mmCIF file of C-alpha atoms in Angstrom:
data_model
loop_
_atom_site.group_PDB
_atom_site.id
_atom_site.type_symbol
_atom_site.label_atom_id
_atom_site.label_comp_id
_atom_site.label_asym_id
_atom_site.label_seq_id
_atom_site.Cartn_x
_atom_site.Cartn_y
_atom_site.Cartn_z
ATOM 1 C CA ASP A 412 -6.261 4.890 -12.548
ATOM 2 C CA SER A 413 -3.445 5.832 -10.169
ATOM 3 C CA GLY A 414 -1.020 6.819 -12.918
ATOM 4 C CA VAL A 415 1.446 4.104 -11.913
ATOM 5 C CA THR A 416 1.990 1.478 -14.584
ATOM 6 C CA GLN A 417 3.393 -1.996 -14.208
ATOM 7 C CA THR A 418 4.368 -4.577 -16.778
ATOM 8 C CA PRO A 419 3.743 -7.356 -17.396
ATOM 9 C CA LYS A 420 0.346 -7.974 -15.820
ATOM 10 C CA HIS A 421 0.895 -11.686 -15.640
ATOM 11 C CA LEU A 422 4.049 -13.745 -15.685
ATOM 12 C CA ILE A 423 4.329 -17.508 -15.610
ATOM 13 C CA THR A 424 7.722 -19.093 -15.266
ATOM 14 C CA ALA A 425 9.503 -22.124 -13.887
ATOM 15 C CA THR A 426 11.507 -22.663 -10.728
ATOM 16 C CA GLY A 427 15.101 -21.566 -10.988
ATOM 17 C CA GLN A 428 14.384 -18.916 -13.582
ATOM 18 C CA ARG A 429 14.912 -15.154 -13.430
ATOM 19 C CA VAL A 430 12.333 -12.484 -14.217
ATOM 20 C CA THR A 431 12.193 -8.709 -14.325
ATOM 21 C CA LEU A 432 9.189 -6.671 -13.323
ATOM 22 C CA ARG A 433 8.894 -3.101 -14.494
ATOM 23 C CA CYS A 434 7.275 -0.060 -12.923
ATOM 24 C CA SER A 435 6.741 3.454 -14.230
ATOM 25 C CA PRO A 436 5.858 5.947 -11.495
ATOM 26 C CA ARG A 437 3.399 8.791 -11.765
ATOM 27 C CA SER A 438 4.718 11.810 -13.566
ATOM 28 C CA GLY A 439 6.787 13.874 -11.156
ATOM 29 C CA ASP A 440 7.084 11.208 -8.479
ATOM 30 C CA LEU A 441 10.632 10.589 -7.308
ATOM 31 C CA SER A 442 10.087 7.672 -4.930
ATOM 32 C CA VAL A 443 9.263 4.132 -5.976
ATOM 33 C CA TYR A 444 8.303 1.336 -3.618
ATOM 34 C CA TRP A 445 7.931 -2.387 -4.190
ATOM 35 C CA TYR A 446 5.554 -4.617 -2.262
ATOM 36 C CA GLN A 447 4.835 -8.336 -2.376
ATOM 37 C CA GLN A 448 1.435 -9.817 -1.623
ATOM 38 C CA SER A 449 1.200 -13.536 -1.069
ATOM 39 C CA LEU A 450 -1.645 -15.524 0.408
ATOM 40 C CA ASP A 451 0.192 -16.413 3.590
ATOM 41 C CA GLN A 452 2.188 -13.216 4.177
ATOM 42 C CA GLY A 453 -0.200 -10.484 3.117
ATOM 43 C CA LEU A 454 1.114 -7.211 1.719
ATOM 44 C CA GLN A 455 4.755 -6.714 2.597
ATOM 45 C CA PHE A 456 7.141 -3.888 1.835
ATOM 46 C CA LEU A 457 10.233 -4.962 -0.076
ATOM 47 C CA ILE A 458 12.295 -1.930 -0.990
ATOM 48 C CA GLN A 459 12.163 1.784 -1.742
ATOM 49 C CA TYR A 460 14.119 3.964 -4.136
ATOM 50 C CA TYR A 461 14.287 7.707 -4.168
ATOM 51 C CA ASN A 462 15.638 9.503 -7.214
ATOM 52 C CA GLY A 463 17.797 6.565 -8.213
ATOM 53 C CA GLU A 464 19.133 5.648 -4.798
ATOM 54 C CA GLU A 465 18.027 2.915 -2.429
ATOM 55 C CA ARG A 466 16.256 4.524 0.522
ATOM 56 C CA ALA A 467 14.835 1.715 2.633
ATOM 57 C CA LYS A 468 14.778 -2.055 2.679
ATOM 58 C CA GLY A 469 12.133 -4.344 4.027
ATOM 59 C CA ASN A 470 11.718 -8.094 3.845
ATOM 60 C CA ILE A 471 13.471 -8.485 0.527
ATOM 61 C CA LEU A 472 15.265 -11.742 -0.176
ATOM 62 C CA GLU A 473 18.864 -11.734 -1.351
ATOM 63 C CA ARG A 474 17.681 -13.382 -4.576
ATOM 64 C CA PHE A 475 15.696 -10.235 -5.294
ATOM 65 C CA SER A 476 17.139 -6.907 -6.342
ATOM 66 C CA ALA A 477 15.821 -3.645 -7.649
ATOM 67 C CA GLN A 478 17.020 -0.467 -9.262
ATOM 68 C CA GLN A 479 15.668 2.879 -10.315
ATOM 69 C CA PHE A 480 16.849 4.383 -13.553
ATOM 70 C CA PRO A 481 17.545 8.022 -14.480
ATOM 71 C CA ASP A 482 14.104 8.308 -16.068
ATOM 72 C CA LEU A 483 12.751 7.166 -12.653
ATOM 73 C CA HIS A 484 11.257 3.915 -13.808
ATOM 74 C CA SER A 485 12.156 0.955 -11.650
ATOM 75 C CA GLU A 486 12.756 -2.731 -12.150
ATOM 76 C CA LEU A 487 12.488 -5.561 -9.665
ATOM 77 C CA ASN A 488 14.635 -8.554 -10.521
ATOM 78 C CA LEU A 489 13.742 -11.924 -9.065
ATOM 79 C CA SER A 490 16.192 -14.777 -9.566
ATOM 80 C CA SER A 491 16.477 -18.467 -8.701
ATOM 81 C CA LEU A 492 12.728 -18.461 -8.425
ATOM 82 C CA GLU A 493 10.985 -20.806 -6.038
ATOM 83 C CA LEU A 494 7.379 -21.900 -5.824
ATOM 84 C CA GLY A 495 6.927 -19.659 -2.798
ATOM 85 C CA ASP A 496 7.764 -16.587 -4.839
ATOM 86 C CA SER A 497 4.414 -16.836 -6.553
ATOM 87 C CA ALA A 498 2.627 -13.665 -5.544
ATOM 88 C CA LEU A 499 1.304 -10.306 -6.600
ATOM 89 C CA TYR A 500 4.004 -7.684 -6.858
ATOM 90 C CA PHE A 501 2.951 -4.077 -6.533
ATOM 91 C CA CYS A 502 4.826 -0.931 -7.243
ATOM 92 C CA ALA A 503 3.885 2.371 -5.677
ATOM 93 C CA SER A 504 5.168 5.887 -6.159
ATOM 94 C CA SER A 505 5.082 9.133 -4.257
ATOM 95 C CA VAL A 506 6.086 12.707 -4.866
ATOM 96 C CA ASP A 507 9.008 13.408 -2.604
ATOM 97 C CA LEU A 508 9.877 11.672 0.592
ATOM 98 C CA LEU A 509 11.978 14.448 2.049
ATOM 99 C CA VAL A 510 9.901 17.512 1.354
ATOM 100 C CA PHE A 511 6.330 16.495 2.014
ATOM 101 C CA SER A 512 5.500 15.176 5.454
ATOM 102 C CA THR A 513 2.233 13.669 4.227
ATOM 103 C CA ASP A 514 3.670 11.803 1.298
ATOM 104 C CA THR A 515 0.960 9.557 -0.126
ATOM 105 C CA GLN A 516 1.853 6.411 -2.020
ATOM 106 C CA TYR A 517 -0.155 5.519 -5.116
ATOM 107 C CA PHE A 518 -0.133 1.913 -6.228
ATOM 108 C CA GLY A 519 0.012 0.334 -9.638
ATOM 109 C CA PRO A 520 -2.194 -2.553 -10.780
ATOM 110 C CA GLY A 521 0.431 -5.153 -9.960
ATOM 111 C CA THR A 522 2.153 -8.053 -11.662
ATOM 112 C CA ARG A 523 0.919 -11.537 -10.895
ATOM 113 C CA LEU A 524 3.850 -13.935 -10.849
ATOM 114 C CA THR A 525 3.245 -17.656 -11.007
ATOM 115 C CA VAL A 526 6.188 -19.986 -10.526
ATOM 116 C CA LEU A 527 5.560 -23.557 -11.653
ATOM 117 C CA ASP B 535 5.572 1.576 14.119
ATOM 118 C CA ALA B 536 2.303 1.470 16.035
ATOM 119 C CA LYS B 537 0.194 -1.616 15.455
ATOM 120 C CA THR B 538 -3.412 -1.446 14.392
ATOM 121 C CA THR B 539 -6.360 -3.677 15.187
ATOM 122 C CA GLN B 540 -9.333 -3.964 12.869
ATOM 123 C CA PRO B 541 -12.332 -6.282 12.834
ATOM 124 C CA PRO B 542 -11.786 -9.023 10.260
ATOM 125 C CA SER B 543 -15.080 -8.435 8.485
ATOM 126 C CA MET B 544 -18.102 -6.157 8.363
ATOM 127 C CA ASP B 545 -21.318 -5.969 6.392
ATOM 128 C CA CYS B 546 -23.190 -2.917 5.206
ATOM 129 C CA ALA B 547 -26.385 -2.330 3.256
ATOM 130 C CA GLU B 548 -26.092 -0.434 0.012
ATOM 131 C CA GLY B 549 -26.855 3.249 0.477
ATOM 132 C CA ARG B 550 -26.142 3.193 4.179
ATOM 133 C CA ALA B 551 -23.070 4.567 5.895
ATOM 134 C CA ALA B 552 -20.229 2.146 6.488
ATOM 135 C CA ASN B 553 -18.269 2.832 9.668
ATOM 136 C CA LEU B 554 -14.986 0.961 9.852
ATOM 137 C CA PRO B 555 -13.173 1.118 13.192
ATOM 138 C CA CYS B 556 -9.473 0.913 13.846
ATOM 139 C CA ASN B 557 -7.648 0.704 17.123
ATOM 140 C CA HIS B 558 -4.141 2.126 17.336
ATOM 141 C CA SER B 559 -3.660 2.530 21.060
ATOM 142 C CA THR B 560 0.160 2.734 20.857
ATOM 143 C CA ILE B 561 0.234 5.520 18.290
ATOM 144 C CA SER B 562 2.792 8.227 18.935
ATOM 145 C CA GLY B 563 2.537 11.943 18.358
ATOM 146 C CA ASN B 564 4.369 11.977 15.038
ATOM 147 C CA GLU B 565 2.376 9.176 13.431
ATOM 148 C CA TYR B 566 -0.379 9.606 10.879
ATOM 149 C CA VAL B 567 -3.369 7.351 10.359
ATOM 150 C CA TYR B 568 -3.771 6.270 6.729
ATOM 151 C CA TRP B 569 -6.556 4.292 5.134
ATOM 152 C CA TYR B 570 -6.220 2.274 1.957
ATOM 153 C CA ARG B 571 -8.505 -0.243 0.351
ATOM 154 C CA GLN B 572 -7.917 -3.121 -2.012
ATOM 155 C CA ILE B 573 -10.609 -4.326 -4.344
ATOM 156 C CA HIS B 574 -10.155 -7.938 -5.393
ATOM 157 C CA SER B 575 -6.377 -8.149 -5.914
ATOM 158 C CA GLN B 576 -6.148 -4.736 -7.545
ATOM 159 C CA GLY B 577 -3.493 -2.327 -6.325
ATOM 160 C CA PRO B 578 -4.267 -0.747 -2.960
ATOM 161 C CA GLN B 579 -6.128 2.528 -3.336
ATOM 162 C CA TYR B 580 -5.451 5.508 -1.117
ATOM 163 C CA ILE B 581 -8.555 6.778 0.667
ATOM 164 C CA ILE B 582 -7.663 9.342 3.290
ATOM 165 C CA HIS B 583 -5.231 10.176 6.076
ATOM 166 C CA GLY B 584 -5.088 12.347 9.166
ATOM 167 C CA LEU B 585 -2.986 13.295 12.156
ATOM 168 C CA LYS B 586 -5.378 14.455 14.857
ATOM 169 C CA ASN B 587 -8.166 16.429 13.243
ATOM 170 C CA ASN B 588 -11.109 14.890 11.468
ATOM 171 C CA GLU B 589 -10.688 14.810 7.714
ATOM 172 C CA THR B 590 -13.086 14.565 4.793
ATOM 173 C CA ASN B 591 -12.578 14.143 1.089
ATOM 174 C CA GLU B 592 -14.669 13.038 -1.847
ATOM 175 C CA MET B 593 -14.333 9.390 -0.883
ATOM 176 C CA ALA B 594 -14.708 9.267 2.876
ATOM 177 C CA SER B 595 -14.452 10.867 6.276
ATOM 178 C CA LEU B 596 -11.917 10.043 8.939
ATOM 179 C CA ILE B 597 -12.780 10.543 12.580
ATOM 180 C CA ILE B 598 -9.859 10.359 15.019
ATOM 181 C CA THR B 599 -10.571 10.291 18.733
ATOM 182 C CA GLU B 600 -9.142 13.033 20.880
ATOM 183 C CA ASP B 601 -6.613 10.690 22.497
ATOM 184 C CA ARG B 602 -5.725 9.414 18.983
ATOM 185 C CA LYS B 603 -5.949 5.819 20.141
ATOM 186 C CA SER B 604 -8.638 4.911 17.656
ATOM 187 C CA SER B 605 -10.233 6.116 14.468
ATOM 188 C CA THR B 606 -13.218 5.426 12.244
ATOM 189 C CA LEU B 607 -13.395 5.531 8.490
ATOM 190 C CA ILE B 608 -16.829 6.512 7.261
ATOM 191 C CA LEU B 609 -18.112 5.807 3.772
ATOM 192 C CA PRO B 610 -21.266 7.942 3.826
ATOM 193 C CA HIS B 611 -23.301 6.103 1.192
ATOM 194 C CA ALA B 612 -21.825 2.694 0.534
ATOM 195 C CA THR B 613 -22.237 1.133 -2.891
ATOM 196 C CA LEU B 614 -21.563 -2.377 -4.134
ATOM 197 C CA ARG B 615 -18.283 -1.099 -5.588
ATOM 198 C CA ASP B 616 -17.087 -0.278 -2.071
ATOM 199 C CA THR B 617 -16.815 -3.995 -1.301
ATOM 200 C CA ALA B 618 -13.106 -4.394 -0.563
ATOM 201 C CA VAL B 619 -10.483 -5.003 2.091
ATOM 202 C CA TYR B 620 -9.870 -1.819 4.060
ATOM 203 C CA TYR B 621 -6.519 -1.257 5.689
ATOM 204 C CA CYS B 622 -5.837 1.104 8.554
ATOM 205 C CA ILE B 623 -2.135 1.984 8.690
ATOM 206 C CA VAL B 624 -0.182 4.038 11.167
ATOM 207 C CA ARG B 625 2.782 5.706 9.572
ATOM 208 C CA PRO B 626 5.500 7.897 11.064
ATOM 209 C CA ARG B 627 5.970 11.379 9.712
ATOM 210 C CA GLY B 628 9.712 10.947 9.414
ATOM 211 C CA GLY B 629 12.605 8.715 10.281
ATOM 212 C CA THR B 630 14.073 5.683 8.612
ATOM 213 C CA SER B 631 10.817 3.751 8.597
ATOM 214 C CA TYR B 632 8.881 6.598 7.051
ATOM 215 C CA GLY B 633 8.757 5.175 3.562
ATOM 216 C CA LYS B 634 7.165 1.811 4.034
ATOM 217 C CA LEU B 635 3.529 1.109 4.638
ATOM 218 C CA THR B 636 2.902 -1.738 7.061
ATOM 219 C CA PHE B 637 -0.301 -3.500 6.082
ATOM 220 C CA GLY B 638 -2.172 -5.636 8.575
ATOM 221 C CA GLN B 639 -4.974 -8.037 7.779
ATOM 222 C CA GLY B 640 -7.524 -5.293 7.245
ATOM 223 C CA THR B 641 -11.306 -5.435 7.354
ATOM 224 C CA ILE B 642 -13.239 -7.157 4.609
ATOM 225 C CA LEU B 643 -16.225 -4.896 3.975
ATOM 226 C CA THR B 644 -19.079 -6.489 2.104
ATOM 227 C CA VAL B 645 -21.810 -4.187 0.837
ATOM 228 C CA HIS B 646 -25.126 -5.946 0.257
ATOM 229 C CA PRO B 647 -27.892 -4.854 -2.136
#
């Protein structure tokens, strides 16, 4: 158990819909990362937040957005869903990007999204 | 970020050492080598990381060549539960791309009874 929690574990929805995935980082971790894993693209970095602010962006679609709240939990919002958005979505957290040069990311169990 | 090359698959007998190679010939001086594994669609699990010295923890050992162009992850006594995809990742120590982990295809390690 990494200490990172994600809800829900599974999500089934229809095309065009909007969903929200939730992530609670490990206690004390300030950075949250989101990754998408699909069969054809592998594991890809989407976005990172540090202490409530966006820190880095990866291959995140404009239909997707994220935020990190004052209690440090994060949500990934996916809208206008398409069949190709079906994937595993992982959240990871780490202690402090700026202070520790060997900042290890710990991953949650993921949310499996199925778009029908 | 430096790219990594790993064999697509490897086999290992249970109880034997599993040696997983990784080539990162374009690695730069400020980049670390990280290893993660993913067991059957679970979240990736951190294993070990290093800069230039060999490292060992309760899970594995990491051997980095002197020129830092390649490394080997060693699982000293592989068990069936070590069957997973193993990812070798090169990650900068700082800069704007510090945060993200760039996963390649990894090596599928299968441990046989």
